[in-house]
Every structure is written in structure tokens, then in C-alpha cells.
Backbone as a ProteinNet text record, in pm:
[ID]
protein_1_A
[PRIMARY]
METAQPPRRLSAQLTFDRVAAVYDDFMGRWTRLYLPALRRAAALVPGQRILDLATGTGEAALMAAEAAAPASVILGADISLAMLRGAKAKLGARPIRLAAMDAQALACRDAVFDAVISQLGLMFVPDPLAGLRECRRVLRPGGRLAALVWSTADRVAWFGALAEELTRHLPARRTEILQGVSLGAPGRLARLLGDADFAEVSVTTETQSFVFESFDAYWGHIESGAIRAGLLLRELPEDARRAVKDGVRARLAPFASRGRLVMPTEALVASARR
[TERTIARY]
5510.3	5573.7	5484.8	5466.7	5386.6	5467.7	5401.6	5464.9	5456.2	5569.4	5570	5489.3	5408.7	5332.1	5412	5383.4	5449.8	5424.8	5527.1	5514.7	5397.3	5369.1	5260	5127.5	5110	4981.8	4959.8	5065.3	5055.4	5027	5089	5066.6	4919.8	4860.2	4719.2	4633.1	4661.9	4582.2	4593.4	4714.6	4732.9	4675.1	4686.8	4629.1	4479.9	4408.7	4263.1	4222.5	4306	4280.2	4287	4379.9	4401	4294.2	4244.7	4146.9	4001.5	3979.9	3844	3755	3807.9	3725.3	3667.5	3737.3	3691	3653.9	3657.5	3635.5	3498.7	3393.6	3259.9	3236	3309.1	3293	3337.9	3431	3482.8	3452.3	3523.1	3508	3368.1	3321.4	3190.5	3078.8	3092.9	2992.3	2974.7	3084.8	3079.8	3073.6	3135.9	3136.4	2998.2	2909.9	2771	2706.3	2753.6	2695.2	2717.1	2816.3	2850.9	2780.9	2710.1	2646.7	2544.1	2462.1	2367.7	2438.4	2554.1	2628.8	2680.8	2728.5	2777	2662.1	2547.6	2430.2	2388.4	2388.2	2351.6	2451.3	2579.6	2682.4	2670.7	2631.1	2621.3	2494	2390.1	2262.9	2211.2	2210.4	2170.8	2021.7	1985.8	1845.6	1821.8	1694	1663.8	1713.8	1759.1	1797.5	1941.2	2020.2	2158.8	2249	2359	2467.4	2573.3	2606.6	2688.2	2805.4	2924	3042.4	3072.3	3081.6	3126.8	3273.5	3360.4	3505.7	3558.6	3638.6	3685.4	3563.9	3483.3	3354.7	3368.7	3484.9	3503.9	3401.8	3329.3	3227	3090.1	3084.8	2963.8	2861.8	2894.2	2794.3	2748.5	2843.5	2805	2732.4	2768.8	2698.1	2553.2	2530.1	2392.7	2315	2377	2312.5	2277.3	2369.6	2346.9	2232.4	2226.1	2120.4	1983.8	1975.6	1849.6	1813.7	1915.5	1889.9	1853.1	1907	1890	1791.5	1723.9	1624.3	1502.5	1430.5	1455.3	1540.8	1577.6	1645.2	1779.6	1848.7	1983.6	2083.7	2205.1	2314.7	2425.6	2462.1	2562	2680.7	2801.2	2923.5	3005.9	3040.1	3128.3	3266.7	3366.8	3502.7	3596.8	3686.9	3785	3908	4022.4	4145.2	4162.1	4084.3	4096.6	3993.2	4040	3949.4	3877.1	3944.2	3879.9	3765.8	3785.1	3677.6	3561	3590.4	3484.4	3408	3475.2	3403	3307.4	3352	3263.2	3145.4	3168.3	3058.8	2961	3012.2	2924	2833.2	2888	2806	2700.3	2734.1	2639.5	2529.9	2568	2473.2	2376.1	2415.8	2327.6	2284.3	2152.2	2099.4	2071	2107	2082.3	2156.8	2096.6	2159.4	2271.7	2376.6	2494.8	2614.1	2680	2797.1	2919.6	3006.6	3131.8	3246.9	3357.4	3472	3600.3	3707.7	3838.1	3901.1	3932	3992.2	4091.1	4189.1	4282.3	4224.9	4212.3	4152.3	4229.3	4354.8	4438.1	4430.2	4360	4346.6	4216.6	4103.8	3973.9	3942.6	3895.8	3860.5	3717.8	3698.4	3567.7	3585.4	3479.9	3482.6	3478.4	3515.5	3502.1	3355.6	3327.5	3195.8	3081.2	3095.8	2993.2	2904.6	2950.5	2877.6	2816.6	2699.5	2636.7	2695.6	2744	2798.3	2907.5	3008.3	3110.6	3109.3	3097.8	3102	3220.5	3271.4	3381.2	3378.4	3361.1	3359.7	3485	3571.3	3689.3	3781.3	3800.6	3892	3996.8	3961.7	4049.3	4186.8	4194.3	4324.1	4420.2	4368.4	4456.1	4501.2	4456.2	4504	4646.7	4743.8	4884	4905.4	4838.6	4845.3	4701.8	4654.4	4512.8	4477.1	4571.7	4540.5	4512.5	4591.6	4564.1	4428.2	4394.5	4263.2	4149.5	4167.1	4062.6	4050.1	4161	4154.1	4080.5	4098.3	4023.6	3876.1	3843.4	3702.4	3640.8	3712.6	3662	3646.4	3742.2	3736.2	3611.8	3573.3	3458.9	3325.9	3327.3	3203.1	3159.1	3029.2	2976.7	2988.7	2986.1	2987.7	2871.4	2904.1	2803.1	2784.9	2848.9	2837.7	2906.2	2865.9	2910.9	2997.3	3100.3	3182.2	3151	3131.7	3116.1	3211.2	3297.1	3397.7	3405.7	3424.7	3437.4	3571.7	3649.2	3779.8	3790.2	3879.5	3902.6	3970.1	3942.5	4007.1	4147.5	4206.2	4339.4	4334.8	4449.7	4455.1	4400.9	4421.6	4375.7	4223.4	4157.8	4010.3	3946.4	4031	3982.9	4034.8	3966.4	4021.7	4065.9	3982.8	4015.3	4142	4169.2	4286.4	4406.2	4385.2	4497.4	4582	4515.8	4588.9	4675.4	4619	4692.7	4808.2	4783.5	4887.3	5006.3	4978.4	5086.6	5173.7	5111.6	5188.6	5264	5200.5	5268.4	5387.8	5373.4	5482.3	5603.2	5578.7	5690.6	5776.8	5712.2	5783.7	5825.9	5757.7	5788.4	5804.4	5902.1	5912.2	5934.5	5999.1	6023.3	5895.7	5789.4	5663.8	5559.1	5602.9	5509	5413	5465.1	5380.1	5274.7	5316.9	5223.7	5118.6	5161.3	5068.7	4962.1	5003.7	4914.7	4843.8	4854.9	4794.4	4642	4580.4	4435.3	4386.8	4475.5	4439	4519.7	4573	4666.3	4600.1	4466.7	4397.9	4322.7	4348.4	4271.5	4321.8	4443.2	4499.6	4412.6	4393.5	4306.9	4344.5	4245.1	4262.5	4319.1	4373.1	4439.1	4341.6	4230.3	4135.4	4077.3	4046.4	3992.9	4096.5	4223	4327.4	4341.9	4337.3	4347.9	4231.9	4112.2	3996.8	4013.6	4064.2	4089.8	4196.6	4303.1	4410.9	4363.4	4259.2	4202.2	4096.6	4083.8	3994.2	3846.9	3814.6	3676.1	3628.3	3497.5	3437.7	3338.8	3292.4	3193.2	3238.5	3364.8	3421.1	3370.8	3324.1	3278.5	3332.9	3387.7	3433.9	3376.5	3297.9	3238.7	3283.5	3243.1	3280.2	3155.6	3176.4	3072.2	3134.2	3080.6	3135.4	3034.5	3080	3004	3091.5	3032.7	3108.7	3121.5	3244.1	3268.2	3252.4	3165.1	3133.1	3163.1	3239.4	3271.9	3238.5	3198.8	3157.3	3273.1	3395.3	3513.2	3633.9	3745.1	3869.6	3908.1	3889.4	3929.1	3848	3721.2	3639.8	3696.7	3733.4	3798.2	3928.6	4011.9	4144.4	4136.8	4034.1	4018.3	4003.3	3932.2	3917.7	4052.3	4128.2	4258.2	4347.7	4353.7	4439.6	4392.9	4264.1	4214.1	4267.5	4329.7	4381.3	4274.8	4177.2	4065.8	4108	4222.2	4277.2	4424.9	4485	4627.8	4712.7	4678.6	4758.4	4759.1	4648.8	4645.7	4741.3	4753.5	4849.2	4991.6	5018.4	5154	5184.9	5083.6	5101.7	5158	5116.3	5160.1	5307.6	5367.8	5510	5600	5542.2	5620.6	5638	5746.9	5761.2	5657.3	5637.8	5528.8	5538.6	5659.7	5671	5637.1	5671.1	5636.6	5486.8	5423.8	5278.3	5207.3	5259.8	5201.6	5220.3	5334.6	5359.1	5265.4	5244.3	5150.9	5011.1	4968.6	4835.1	4819.8	4919.5	4912.4	4911.1	4989.5	4991.7	4861.3	4800.7	4672.1	4564.7	4567.3	4469.3	4478.3	4600	4616.8	4568.9	4596.1	4554.3	4402.5	4337.7	4192.3	4114.8	4186.7	4118.9	4020.1	4048.8	3952.6	3818.9	3816.2	3693.5	3615.9	3660.1	3590	3473.2	3359.1	3239.6	3163.1	3165.8	3100.3	3146.8	3276.2	3335.6	3340.9	3254	3251.7	3349.2	3387	3464.9	3374	3366.9	3285.5	3382.2	3417.6	3526.2	3476.8	3474.2	3431.1	3527.5	3468.4	3545.5	3499.7	3587.2	3551.6	3594.1	3503.4	3533.4	3512.9	3579.6	3558.7	3471.6	3372.8	3279.7	3295	3344.1	3371.4	3266.5	3231.8	3140.7	3198	3192.1	3244.3	3180	3182.1	3125.9	3234.1	3210.7	3296.2	3257.4
6773.9	6641.1	6542.8	6423.6	6323.1	6252.8	6220.7	6149.4	6000.3	5932.2	5786.7	5718.8	5617.5	5541.8	5419.1	5368	5244.8	5134.3	5052.8	4954.6	4860.9	4804.3	4708.2	4774.6	4899.3	4965.8	4994.4	5040.4	5064.2	4934.6	4826.3	4697.9	4657.2	4675.5	4641.4	4726.6	4857	4948.5	4909.6	4890.3	4856.1	4720	4625.9	4493.4	4502.9	4571.9	4578.6	4667.5	4765.7	4841.6	4748.6	4653.9	4563.9	4454.6	4408.9	4298.4	4348.1	4477.1	4529.8	4488.7	4492.3	4466.9	4326.2	4229.7	4090.6	4037.5	4124	4078.6	4011.2	4075.9	4019.5	3890.8	3869.8	3745.4	3624	3643.1	3530.5	3550.1	3639.3	3654.3	3702.4	3807	3859.5	3756.9	3669.2	3564.6	3476.1	3445.6	3351	3419.7	3535.6	3600	3650.6	3666.4	3703.6	3600.1	3477.7	3371.1	3396.4	3477.2	3503.3	3625.7	3699.9	3823.3	3798.9	3694.2	3673.1	3654.9	3587.8	3570.8	3704.8	3788.4	3920.7	4005.7	3994.4	4069.9	4029.7	3899.9	3853.9	3904.6	3899.7	3944.2	4093	4170.2	4315.7	4356.8	4271	4300.8	4438.3	4464.1	4597.3	4619.2	4746.1	4783.8	4914.2	4942.8	5062.8	5190.9	5279.9	5411.9	5426.9	5321.8	5331.3	5403.9	5455.7	5509.3	5397.8	5354.7	5235.2	5264.6	5220	5226.2	5085.5	5072.8	4948.6	4968.1	4911.3	4928.5	4828	4875.4	4792.3	4743	4836.4	4805.1	4732.5	4746.4	4678	4725.5	4632	4668.3	4688.7	4701.3	4749.5	4647.5	4518.5	4417.7	4430	4445.9	4456.2	4588.4	4694.2	4821.8	4808.7	4735.1	4708.3	4631.4	4528.3	4451.8	4539.3	4626.9	4714.3	4810.4	4861.9	4955.7	4889.3	4763	4690.2	4659.2	4619.1	4577.2	4695.5	4812.4	4927.8	5031.2	4997.7	5090.1	5094.2	5203.4	5328.6	5425.3	5532.8	5647.8	5611	5514.2	5485.2	5569.1	5580.3	5649	5546.3	5519.8	5417.7	5484.7	5456.7	5502.7	5380.1	5366.7	5261.5	5319	5269.2	5323.2	5215.2	5254.3	5159.8	5238.1	5170	5235.9	5232	5143.8	5127	5209.4	5304.1	5385.6	5302.5	5201.8	5116.8	5036.8	4986.2	4916.6	5010.8	5131.6	5228.9	5264.2	5268.5	5293.1	5178	5054.8	4940.5	4947.9	4989.6	5003.9	5110.3	5221.6	5330.4	5285.1	5209.7	5159.4	5062.3	4981.6	4883.4	4947.8	5045.2	5104.9	5200.2	5258.8	5348.3	5466.7	5487.9	5603.6	5575.9	5459.9	5429.7	5528.5	5565.7	5666.3	5610.8	5567.5	5514.5	5597.8	5658.8	5742.5	5654.5	5685.6	5612.7	5709.7	5663.8	5751.2	5668.6	5725.8	5664.5	5695.3	5589.8	5609.2	5497.7	5533.6	5436.9	5385.1	5254.4	5195.4	5229.4	5265.5	5297.5	5444.9	5524	5667.7	5717.1	5674	5704.1	5854.5	5909.5	6052.5	6070.3	6031.6	6035.6	6089.2	6155.1	6203.8	6087.6	6114.7	6015.5	5985.2	5859.9	5819.9	5862.7	5839.8	5884.9	5772.3	5645.1	5533	5443.2	5387.9	5288.2	5149	5127	4995.4	5013.8	4930.4	4917.2	4772	4751	4617.5	4607.6	4488.1	4468.3	4324.3	4305.9	4170.8	4146.8	4057.7	4011.9	4126.7	4221.8	4330.8	4351.1	4316.5	4349	4284.8	4164.7	4097.6	4164.5	4253.8	4323.4	4460.1	4497.9	4620.2	4594.7	4677.5	4649.3	4628.8	4708.7	4691.7	4673.4	4548	4527	4579.6	4582.5	4637.6	4787.3	4857.6	5000.6	5020.4	4932.6	4941.6	4919.2	4820.5	4793.3	4908.8	4968.5	5084.9	5201.6	5216.9	5319.2	5285.8	5160.8	5118.5	5153.4	5125.6	5157.1	5306.1	5382.6	5528.2	5587.1	5538.4	5599.6	5543.9	5438.9	5384.4	5464.6	5480.5	5543.1	5442.3	5487.5	5392.8	5291.8	5165.6	5062	5016.9	5087.5	5049.6	4916.4	4852.5	4715.9	4709.8	4629.2	4594	4451.3	4427.6	4292.4	4278.8	4178.3	4159.7	4013.3	3990.6	3854.5	3844.6	3741.1	3717	3568.5	3534.4	3393.8	3322.3	3195.2	3109.2	3073.5	2966.2	2923.2	2862.3	2859.3	2814	2672.9	2585.2	2447.7	2436.7	2543.1	2544.1	2630.8	2680.6	2759.8	2685.9	2580.9	2481.7	2541.5	2626.2	2681.4	2766.7	2828.5	2914.9	2839.8	2750.9	2681.2	2602.9	2533.8	2456.6	2546.5	2656.9	2753.2	2814.4	2850.5	2913.1	2819	2692.5	2595.2	2584.9	2574.9	2559.4	2687.9	2801.2	2927.9	2946.6	2912.3	2932.4	2845.9	2729.7	2644.8	2716.6	2792.8	2861.4	3004.3	3064.8	3201.7	3206.3	3135.7	3127.7	3263.8	3356.1	3488.7	3571.1	3526.6	3601.7	3535.9	3445.3	3366.9	3456.7	3557.5	3642.7	3712.2	3758.8	3826.3	3728.6	3609	3507.5	3474.8	3461.9	3417.7	3532.2	3654.5	3765.5	3748.6	3688.6	3670.1	3584.6	3501.1	3415.8	3452.6	3572	3612.7	3632.3	3641.3	3655.8	3530	3420.8	3298.6	3208.4	3228.8	3140.2	3143	3026.8	3019.6	3124.4	3201.9	3299.5	3433.9	3444.8	3569.8	3685.2	3666.5	3776.4	3820.4	3726	3761.6	3840.6	3800	3873.5	4015.4	4033.3	4167.2	4255	4200.3	4277.7	4316.5	4225.2	4257.7	4364.4	4354.6	4452.7	4589.7	4593	4719.8	4773.6	4706.5	4749.2	4730	4632.8	4597.1	4505.6	4506.6	4421.5	4324.9	4226.4	4128	4065.8	4026.1	3971.6	3828.6	3804.3	3670	3641.4	3522.1	3477.5	3339.8	3329.2	3201.2	3169.2	3054.2	3013.7	3005.3	3025.6	3011.8	2944	2831.6	2756.1	2753.9	2790	2779.9	2704.7	2661.7	2590.4	2674.2	2681.7	2738.9	2624.1	2639.4	2532.5	2577.4	2496.4	2524.9	2403.9	2427.7	2318.9	2230	2278.5	2198.5	2266.9	2192.7	2255.2	2369.7	2350.3	2455	2582.2	2567.2	2687	2762.9	2690.8	2752.2	2816.8	2744.6	2795.7	2918.1	2924.1	3040.8	3168.6	3159.6	3275.8	3312.8	3212.4	3240.7	3309	3258.1	3316.4	3454.7	3484.8	3617	3726.9	3687.5	3786.2	3837.6	3751.9	3793.8	3807.1	3750.9	3763.8	3790.1	3833.3	3867	3747.4	3629.7	3509.5	3489.5	3524.2	3514.4	3612.7	3730.6	3828.7	3780.9	3718.1	3665.2	3549.7	3471.1	3361.1	3411.6	3529.6	3585.3	3620.7	3631	3664.4	3543.9	3425.2	3304	3276.8	3211.2	3166.2	3059.2	3036.2	2947.3	2808.5	2751.6	2616.6	2608.9	2713.7	2718.4	2735.8	2816.4	2833.9	2701.5	2628	2497.3	2402.1	2405.8	2321.7	2356.9	2486	2530.8	2477.6	2492.2	2445.5	2296	2216.9	2072.8	2038.2	2110.5	2084.1	2117.6	2228.6	2266.6	2165.8	2123.6	2022.8	1896.4	1852.1	1732.1	1754.1	1870.2	1898	1908.4	1954.9	1973	1849.2	1745.6	1624.6	1567.2	1569.7	1515.3	1592.2	1711.9	1791.9	1780.6	1693.1	1673.6	1579.8	1615.9	1534.8	1542.1	1431.3	1426	1539.6	1562.6	1664.1	1802.4	1830.7	1961.6	1966.1	2087.5	2108.8	2170	2104.4	2153.8	2172.1	2297.2	2324.4	2399.2	2331.8	2398.4	2512.3	2622.5	2744.2	2807.5	2807.5	2853.9	2999	3076.3	3214	3228.4	3324.6	3362.6	3486.6	3483.6	3595.4	3651.9	3774.1	3836.6	3942.7	3952.1	4055.8	4109.7	4241.2	4302.3	4438	4486.7	4617	4712.6	4840.1	4942.9	4961.3
-2912.4	-2913.7	-2839.7	-2898.2	-2832.6	-2724.7	-2614.5	-2505.8	-2531.8	-2520.5	-2541.1	-2432.1	-2470.7	-2372.5	-2329.6	-2211.1	-2168.1	-2268.5	-2302	-2409.2	-2396.7	-2276.7	-2265.5	-2294.4	-2243.9	-2263.4	-2412.3	-2480.5	-2623.3	-2695.8	-2652.4	-2714.7	-2704	-2588.2	-2572.5	-2663.2	-2666.6	-2748.7	-2895.6	-2943.9	-3083.9	-3117.8	-3025.1	-3047.6	-3074.7	-2987.3	-3003.8	-3120.6	-3153.3	-3276.3	-3396.9	-3393.5	-3507.5	-3515	-3402.5	-3405	-3415.5	-3401.5	-3390.4	-3507	-3628.4	-3747	-3750.4	-3689.3	-3694.5	-3555.8	-3455.7	-3318	-3300	-3346.9	-3325.7	-3400.6	-3512.2	-3587.5	-3507.3	-3417.9	-3339.2	-3190.6	-3124.8	-2981.5	-2943.7	-3011	-2976.3	-2988	-3085.7	-3109.3	-2987.7	-2919.8	-2807.9	-2671.9	-2660.4	-2529.1	-2490.8	-2586.5	-2551.4	-2459.7	-2468.5	-2385.5	-2237.4	-2203.3	-2062.7	-2006.6	-2090.5	-2043.2	-1932.4	-1937.6	-1826	-1692	-1690.4	-1565.9	-1515.9	-1607	-1566.3	-1515.3	-1579.9	-1535	-1394.6	-1366.5	-1232.3	-1127.9	-1163.8	-1067.9	-1038.6	-1138.6	-1120.8	-1048.9	-1051.2	-987.5	-1026.4	-1157.7	-1206.9	-1186.7	-1159.3	-1140.2	-1218.8	-1248.8	-1327.3	-1260.2	-1345.1	-1300.2	-1253.6	-1262.3	-1214	-1313.8	-1261.2	-1341.2	-1348.2	-1471.1	-1489.3	-1581.5	-1543.3	-1626.3	-1678.8	-1809.7	-1872.3	-1909.2	-1831.2	-1849.1	-1950.7	-2047	-2159	-2235.6	-2278.4	-2341.9	-2473.3	-2540.9	-2668.5	-2770.2	-2830.4	-2928.6	-2865.7	-2733.6	-2668.1	-2623.2	-2627	-2591.1	-2446.1	-2353.1	-2211.6	-2184.2	-2255	-2239.4	-2283.1	-2390.1	-2436.3	-2331.2	-2275.9	-2168.9	-2051.5	-2012.8	-1899.1	-1926.5	-2048	-2083.5	-2074.2	-2113.5	-2104.4	-1960.2	-1882.6	-1744.3	-1655	-1684.7	-1595.5	-1652.9	-1762.1	-1817	-1724.3	-1718.5	-1791.3	-1710	-1774.5	-1709.3	-1648.5	-1706	-1660.4	-1738.3	-1685.1	-1752.3	-1771.5	-1896.9	-1928	-1998.3	-1948	-2013.5	-2049.8	-2178.8	-2222.3	-2248.1	-2179.7	-2190.6	-2242.7	-2331.6	-2385.7	-2429.2	-2429.4	-2473.4	-2624.4	-2692.7	-2836.8	-2911	-2991.6	-3071.4	-3176	-3230.2	-3332	-3270.5	-3150.3	-3080.4	-3055	-3013.9	-2985.9	-3113.8	-3226.1	-3352.6	-3381.9	-3354.6	-3371.3	-3278.3	-3154.7	-3058	-3102.2	-3152.8	-3195.1	-3308.4	-3403.5	-3513.9	-3464	-3366.5	-3313.7	-3229.1	-3148	-3053.2	-3121.1	-3232.9	-3305.8	-3219.1	-3215	-3143.4	-2997.3	-2947.8	-2806.1	-2717.3	-2605.4	-2518.7	-2431.6	-2498.6	-2429.9	-2473.7	-2379.2	-2410.2	-2421.9	-2515.9	-2535.4	-2520.8	-2461.3	-2442.1	-2438.2	-2494.8	-2488.4	-2354.5	-2278.6	-2145.4	-2114.7	-2032.2	-1977.4	-1845.8	-1835.2	-1715.1	-1588.3	-1601.3	-1485.7	-1445.8	-1527.5	-1497.1	-1558.5	-1501.6	-1558.2	-1546.7	-1655.7	-1657.8	-1604.9	-1480.1	-1414.3	-1272.7	-1224.4	-1087	-987.7	-864.8	-758.6	-731.3	-696.3	-645	-735.2	-865	-958.5	-1011.8	-1001.5	-1059.7	-951.4	-982.9	-896.1	-921.3	-1042.9	-1078.6	-1184.3	-1175.3	-1279.5	-1324.7	-1455.4	-1510.6	-1607.6	-1624	-1721.6	-1768.4	-1896.9	-1953.1	-2035.1	-1984.3	-2055.4	-2095.6	-2003.9	-2030	-1922.5	-1800.6	-1687.4	-1698.3	-1757.6	-1763.9	-1861.9	-1946.9	-2040.7	-1987.9	-1869.4	-1805.9	-1758.8	-1797.1	-1759.9	-1609.9	-1529.6	-1383	-1334.5	-1326.5	-1289.7	-1151.9	-1059.1	-926.8	-939.1	-1019.3	-1041	-1106.5	-1200.2	-1264.5	-1166.7	-1077.5	-977.2	-877.4	-841.4	-752	-818	-947	-1019.5	-1020.8	-1040	-1034.5	-900.2	-794.9	-660.7	-641.6	-694.6	-676.7	-739.7	-856.4	-927.2	-881.3	-799.4	-744.8	-621.6	-609.8	-487.8	-373.9	-248.3	-135.9	-148.2	-139.2	-155.2	-297.8	-392.5	-533.8	-559.9	-670.9	-699.1	-825.9	-817.7	-932.3	-972.2	-1102.8	-1155.7	-1273.3	-1267.5	-1375	-1411.7	-1541.8	-1593.6	-1664.1	-1629.8	-1691.7	-1725	-1814.2	-1843.3	-1726.8	-1715.1	-1615.9	-1664.8	-1614.8	-1656.2	-1795.4	-1861.1	-2000.5	-2018.9	-1921.1	-1933.6	-1926.4	-1880.6	-1871.5	-1981.1	-2068.8	-2182.8	-2306.8	-2343.8	-2437.7	-2568.7	-2628	-2760.9	-2756	-2641.9	-2627.3	-2573.6	-2479.5	-2415.7	-2514.4	-2606.4	-2707.6	-2793.8	-2835	-2917.2	-2839.6	-2715.7	-2633.9	-2614.4	-2588.1	-2567.7	-2692.1	-2807.2	-2930.4	-2967.6	-2949.9	-2979.8	-2889.1	-2761.4	-2666.1	-2701	-2759.7	-2803.3	-2907.5	-2993	-3102.9	-3066	-2969	-2927.2	-2774.9	-2719.9	-2574.2	-2508.7	-2576.8	-2519.1	-2509.1	-2577.6	-2577.5	-2487.2	-2401.1	-2319.8	-2241	-2172.7	-2091.3	-2176.9	-2294.4	-2384.1	-2434.7	-2472.1	-2522.6	-2417.5	-2292.6	-2186	-2113.3	-2161.8	-2089.7	-2077.1	-2176.3	-2171.6	-2057.1	-2001.4	-1886.8	-1763	-1760.5	-1654.6	-1518.4	-1514.1	-1385.4	-1346.4	-1417.7	-1394.9	-1283.7	-1237.5	-1134.5	-1009.5	-945.9	-827.7	-723	-683.4	-577.7	-619.3	-742.1	-777.2	-789.2	-855.9	-873.6	-739.1	-653.4	-521	-441	-450.6	-377.9	-429.3	-558.8	-616.3	-571	-568.8	-522.4	-376.5	-295.4	-156.3	-140.8	-221.5	-215.3	-259.1	-343.1	-388.8	-291.3	-175.3	-67.9	-99.5	-184	-205.5	-93.4	-69.8	31.6	-34.6	43.3	-5.3	-138.1	-143.4	-266.6	-290.7	-411.1	-451.7	-590.2	-609.3	-742.2	-768.6	-874	-913.4	-1055.4	-1106.5	-1242.5	-1329.7	-1457.1	-1559.5	-1679.3	-1720.2	-1833.8	-1948	-2064.2	-2187.6	-2288.3	-2398.7	-2500.8	-2627.7	-2677.1	-2809.2	-2909.1	-3006.5	-3099.9	-3242.6	-3315.6	-3453.9	-3539.1	-3660.6	-3750.1	-3788	-3777.1	-3807.6	-3747.9	-3742.8	-3698.4	-3789.5	-3920.5	-4014.9	-3994.2	-3956	-3928.8	-3810.3	-3707.1	-3589.9	-3630.2	-3703.1	-3736.6	-3828.3	-3910.7	-3996.4	-3915.5	-3802.7	-3715.7	-3650.4	-3610.6	-3551.1	-3653.1	-3773.5	-3876.3	-3918.9	-3898.7	-3935.5	-3844.3	-3733.3	-3638.7	-3543.6	-3513.2	-3425.7	-3280.1	-3244.2	-3107.9	-3117.3	-3006.7	-3006	-3050.5	-3005.6	-3041.7	-3191.6	-3258.8	-3403.2	-3469.4	-3411.1	-3462.7	-3444.4	-3331	-3305.6	-3399.9	-3433.5	-3528.5	-3660.9	-3702.8	-3829	-3828.6	-3711.6	-3704.5	-3733.4	-3734.3	-3755.6	-3904.2	-3943.6	-4081.6	-4115.2	-4241.1	-4286.3	-4227	-4221.4	-4169.7	-4021.7	-3946	-3804.2	-3784.8	-3869	-3860.5	-3887	-3983.4	-4015	-3896.3	-3831	-3714.4	-3599.8	-3578.1	-3473.1	-3503.4	-3627.5	-3665.6	-3641.3	-3682.2	-3662.4	-3514	-3435	-3292.4	-3223.6	-3264.3	-3207	-3245.7	-3371.4	-3417.3	-3331.5	-3302.6	-3222.4	-3078.6	-3022.4	-2884.5	-2872.1	-2978.7	-2973.6	-3019.3	-3063.1	-3110.9	-3009.4	-2878.6	-2781.3	-2777.5	-2833.2	-2831.4	-2961.9	-3053.5	-3178.7	-3159.8	-3214.8	-3205.8	-3337.9	-3413.8	-3544.4	-3633.1	-3630.7	-3716.7	-3655.1	-3562	-3497.9	-3381.1	-3345.4	-3223.3	-3118.3	-3002.7	-2891.3	-2773.5	-2745.6	-2652.8	-2528.4	-2412.9	-2289.2	-2254.1	-2210.8	-2185.7	-2055.3	-1955.2	-1821.1	-1802.5	-1744.8	-1705.2	-1555.4	-1496.9	-1357.4	-1353.6	-1265	-1251.5	-1110.9	-1103.2	-974.3	-943.9	-817.2	-769.5	-638.8	-619.8	-497.8	-477.4	-355.1	-322.6	-273.5	-301.2	-240.1	-94.9
[MASK]
++++++++++++++++++++++++++++++++++++++++++++++++++++++++++++++++++++++++++++++++++++++++++++++++++++++++++++++++++++++++++++++++++++++++++++++++++++++++++++++++++++++++++++++++++++++++++++++++++++++++++++++++++++++++++++++++++++++++++++++++++++++++++++++++++++++++++++++++++

């Protein structure tokens, strides 16, 4: 008999299983811009043992392999099997191990990694403090954690507009809609790192722009289900979906420039030591 999983954890797993096929077409395309900031925060050096937590389709694991070559050991862990299949196809024969793991209960020995990195995954862990404590457990003494999460919705333009409109139509799903920015509130990430007994905690910001040739190009990615909010959009009747689209278009009008959308998007970059 299979054991039922906690609803939020299953929701996260199923969500990323569903978005995996189109993830790189939208999110992966833009989140690559933040990899240099994550690399600086991690201060990776050759020969390290590195865990990429919530590896997704493997972009941060690839970065780590390049930064820590030669003779590094890289493990990419994710709860979504579909995401891991995408990572496997992307990584090819590169010596990066992939494994399905729950961030709250990592199947790793204590003090085995020199660094743990995580790009845009920590906010989807049902209990982020438990996830951070697991990160600390698997780090060797003096090892470093580097994590990147989205800032608040008002500083993530492409998402904030969509979240506001979706919440109007699905108020009972507000927490789920906003989970992607759930660690962005000022001071929250630093407090969690402190509560997990990390030292030398630093949280800085990194802003990049998501650029689309038109609003319709942006909206096509949302409707494709490339993010959780896009999947929730599909639950609405047609007239409500049309109202959400019109509302988002109006909210994003200030970011239109010669037909294109240029949307500033702020992330928080955290660094800490065990």
C-alpha cells in the first residue's frame, strides 16, 4: 500500500512534473541570467563536493560543474521525476549525478558536501526551515550554502501582475498562488537561515529583466502552463481567464516599450556558512 504524502508536498511534486516539458522555454530561459550571482555567492572552487538542491532541469548543476572543475563531485536533487528526466537529457554524459529527493529529508550522509546551492527552489519546500536544516546537516563544518529566491511580488513584475489578477478570481488559493514569492519579504530569508543555525548570513539582491517581444508572447508562455499560476489559470472558466488576461495586460502596460515588454525582476541571493 502506498503511503499518502502531505498535500502541499504532493502539490509541489505534481506541479513541477506538469511544467517540466515547457519549463526551459520560459523560466529556464530567464533564470539563467541569475546563475553568475549564485556562483559568486557560493564561491565555488575546483574539487568541491556540491549539492544542487531543487536542481530542476540542471542549469545550476551545470554551472557548478564548470566552476568546480576538475575533479568535483556534483549531485543534483529534485522531488520531480519529470524535471530530473529533463536534466538528464540536458546533461548528457557529464559526470553529474541526479537523484530524486525530498529537500526536507535528504538521503545523504552528514557533513558530506563542501557547498549546497539552490536556484529558485527553496520557496517551494513545504517547510523551508526544515529544508535549510537539512542543508546544514549535509554540509561539512565551514561549508557554504548559496540560495536564490524571488523577492516580493511587487518586485517581480511579470509574476506580480498575474498573481494579483489570479487572486481576485481565486481568493481561496492565495497562498498557493504566492508561494513562488513566499520567502521574499524583507528579513524573512535571513531569519530562517539564522533559525537553522547558519553563520555569516548575507542576503543581497540581483535584478534582471524578463523581455518579451509582445504581451501576447509573454501570455502564450503563461497559458502553456510553464508555471504553477498558469496551471491555476486553466481552472477558471473562459470569461474569467479573459478577465485575468485583460487585467494583467493593464498592469503590465507601464513596462511596454516599443511593443516589447521589459519587466524588471528582483531575486534575493543568500549566502551562509555552517
